[in-house]
Amino acid sequence: MNPDIGGSGRLQGSGPGAGFDGRNPVMRKSTVQKGKGTVEEAAGRATGDTRLEAEGRADRAAAEARAAIERVHQSARRARDGMRSHDS
């Protein structure tokens, strides 16, 4: 039996808002937003729609910012958890 699949037949940690590993939904949002921006930018370039192309670039930039913020939060959580384990 696959260790990633529980008795329900679903991947562990899957569900609404769950990231790839079920622990990081914000990174998943940034990945989707980046993909959407890439598609919009390419569609705008292909059709000559400069506004759509600019929206795609803006979505990609926002996705990068969202991912950077989540990396900072993740580092802060790890530091906090490390301090808690040393206090025990």
Short mmCIF file of N, CA and C in Angstrom, two decimals, residues 26-67:
data_model
loop_
_atom_site.label_atom_id
_atom_site.label_comp_id
_atom_site.label_asym_id
_atom_site.label_seq_id
_atom_site.Cartn_x
_atom_site.Cartn_y
_atom_site.Cartn_z
N VAL A 26 -0.28 29.06 1.27
CA VAL A 26 0.08 30.34 0.66
C VAL A 26 1.04 30.13 -0.49
N MET A 27 2.00 29.22 -0.36
CA MET A 27 2.91 28.95 -1.46
C MET A 27 2.13 28.41 -2.66
N ARG A 28 1.12 27.64 -2.40
CA ARG A 28 0.31 27.12 -3.49
C ARG A 28 -0.40 28.27 -4.20
N LYS A 29 -0.94 29.20 -3.44
CA LYS A 29 -1.60 30.36 -4.05
C LYS A 29 -0.63 31.14 -4.92
N SER A 30 0.59 31.30 -4.44
CA SER A 30 1.56 32.06 -5.22
C SER A 30 1.93 31.31 -6.51
N THR A 31 1.98 29.99 -6.44
CA THR A 31 2.29 29.20 -7.62
C THR A 31 1.18 29.31 -8.66
N VAL A 32 -0.07 29.26 -8.20
CA VAL A 32 -1.21 29.40 -9.11
C VAL A 32 -1.23 30.80 -9.71
N GLN A 33 -0.98 31.80 -8.87
CA GLN A 33 -0.99 33.18 -9.35
C GLN A 33 0.12 33.41 -10.37
N LYS A 34 1.28 32.82 -10.13
CA LYS A 34 2.39 32.96 -11.07
C LYS A 34 2.05 32.31 -12.40
N GLY A 35 1.44 31.13 -12.36
CA GLY A 35 1.03 30.45 -13.58
C GLY A 35 -0.01 31.25 -14.35
N LYS A 36 -0.96 31.81 -13.62
CA LYS A 36 -2.00 32.64 -14.26
C LYS A 36 -1.35 33.85 -14.94
N GLY A 37 -0.40 34.47 -14.27
CA GLY A 37 0.29 35.61 -14.85
C GLY A 37 1.06 35.26 -16.10
N THR A 38 1.71 34.10 -16.07
CA THR A 38 2.47 33.64 -17.23
C THR A 38 1.55 33.42 -18.42
N VAL A 39 0.40 32.80 -18.17
CA VAL A 39 -0.56 32.54 -19.25
C VAL A 39 -1.11 33.86 -19.79
N GLU A 40 -1.49 34.77 -18.89
CA GLU A 40 -2.02 36.06 -19.33
C GLU A 40 -1.00 36.83 -20.16
N GLU A 41 0.24 36.82 -19.68
CA GLU A 41 1.29 37.54 -20.40
C GLU A 41 1.49 36.96 -21.80
N ALA A 42 1.53 35.64 -21.88
CA ALA A 42 1.71 34.99 -23.18
C ALA A 42 0.53 35.26 -24.10
N ALA A 43 -0.68 35.21 -23.55
CA ALA A 43 -1.87 35.47 -24.36
C ALA A 43 -1.88 36.91 -24.85
N GLY A 44 -1.49 37.82 -23.99
CA GLY A 44 -1.42 39.23 -24.38
C GLY A 44 -0.40 39.46 -25.47
N ARG A 45 0.74 38.80 -25.33
CA ARG A 45 1.79 38.94 -26.34
C ARG A 45 1.34 38.36 -27.67
N ALA A 46 0.66 37.20 -27.61
CA ALA A 46 0.22 36.52 -28.84
C ALA A 46 -0.87 37.31 -29.57
N THR A 47 -1.72 37.98 -28.80
CA THR A 47 -2.84 38.71 -29.43
C THR A 47 -2.54 40.19 -29.63
N GLY A 48 -1.42 40.65 -29.12
CA GLY A 48 -1.07 42.05 -29.23
C GLY A 48 -1.80 42.93 -28.22
N ASP A 49 -2.39 42.30 -27.19
CA ASP A 49 -3.12 43.02 -26.15
C ASP A 49 -2.13 43.43 -25.05
N THR A 50 -1.66 44.66 -25.11
CA THR A 50 -0.64 45.11 -24.16
C THR A 50 -1.18 45.18 -22.73
N ARG A 51 -2.47 45.45 -22.59
CA ARG A 51 -3.06 45.51 -21.25
C ARG A 51 -3.04 44.13 -20.59
N LEU A 52 -3.44 43.09 -21.32
CA LEU A 52 -3.43 41.73 -20.80
C LEU A 52 -2.00 41.29 -20.48
N GLU A 53 -1.07 41.67 -21.33
CA GLU A 53 0.34 41.35 -21.10
C GLU A 53 0.83 42.00 -19.81
N ALA A 54 0.45 43.27 -19.59
CA ALA A 54 0.86 43.98 -18.37
C ALA A 54 0.21 43.37 -17.13
N GLU A 55 -1.06 42.95 -17.25
CA GLU A 55 -1.72 42.29 -16.12
C GLU A 55 -1.00 40.99 -15.76
N GLY A 56 -0.56 40.27 -16.77
CA GLY A 56 0.17 39.04 -16.53
C GLY A 56 1.48 39.29 -15.80
N ARG A 57 2.19 40.33 -16.22
CA ARG A 57 3.45 40.68 -15.53
C ARG A 57 3.17 41.08 -14.08
N ALA A 58 2.08 41.83 -13.86
CA ALA A 58 1.72 42.25 -12.50
C ALA A 58 1.36 41.05 -11.64
N ASP A 59 0.63 40.09 -12.19
CA ASP A 59 0.29 38.87 -11.44
C ASP A 59 1.54 38.09 -11.06
N ARG A 60 2.47 37.99 -12.00
CA ARG A 60 3.71 37.26 -11.69
C ARG A 60 4.50 37.97 -10.60
N ALA A 61 4.57 39.30 -10.65
CA ALA A 61 5.29 40.06 -9.62
C ALA A 61 4.62 39.91 -8.26
N ALA A 62 3.29 39.94 -8.24
CA ALA A 62 2.56 39.77 -6.98
C ALA A 62 2.79 38.37 -6.42
N ALA A 63 2.85 37.38 -7.29
CA ALA A 63 3.10 36.00 -6.85
C ALA A 63 4.49 35.87 -6.24
N GLU A 64 5.46 36.51 -6.84
CA GLU A 64 6.82 36.47 -6.29
C GLU A 64 6.86 37.13 -4.91
N ALA A 65 6.15 38.25 -4.76
CA ALA A 65 6.11 38.94 -3.47
C ALA A 65 5.41 38.07 -2.43
N ARG A 66 4.31 37.43 -2.80
CA ARG A 66 3.59 36.55 -1.88
C ARG A 66 4.49 35.39 -1.43
N ALA A 67 5.22 34.81 -2.37
CA ALA A 67 6.12 33.71 -2.03
C ALA A 67 7.24 34.17 -1.11
#
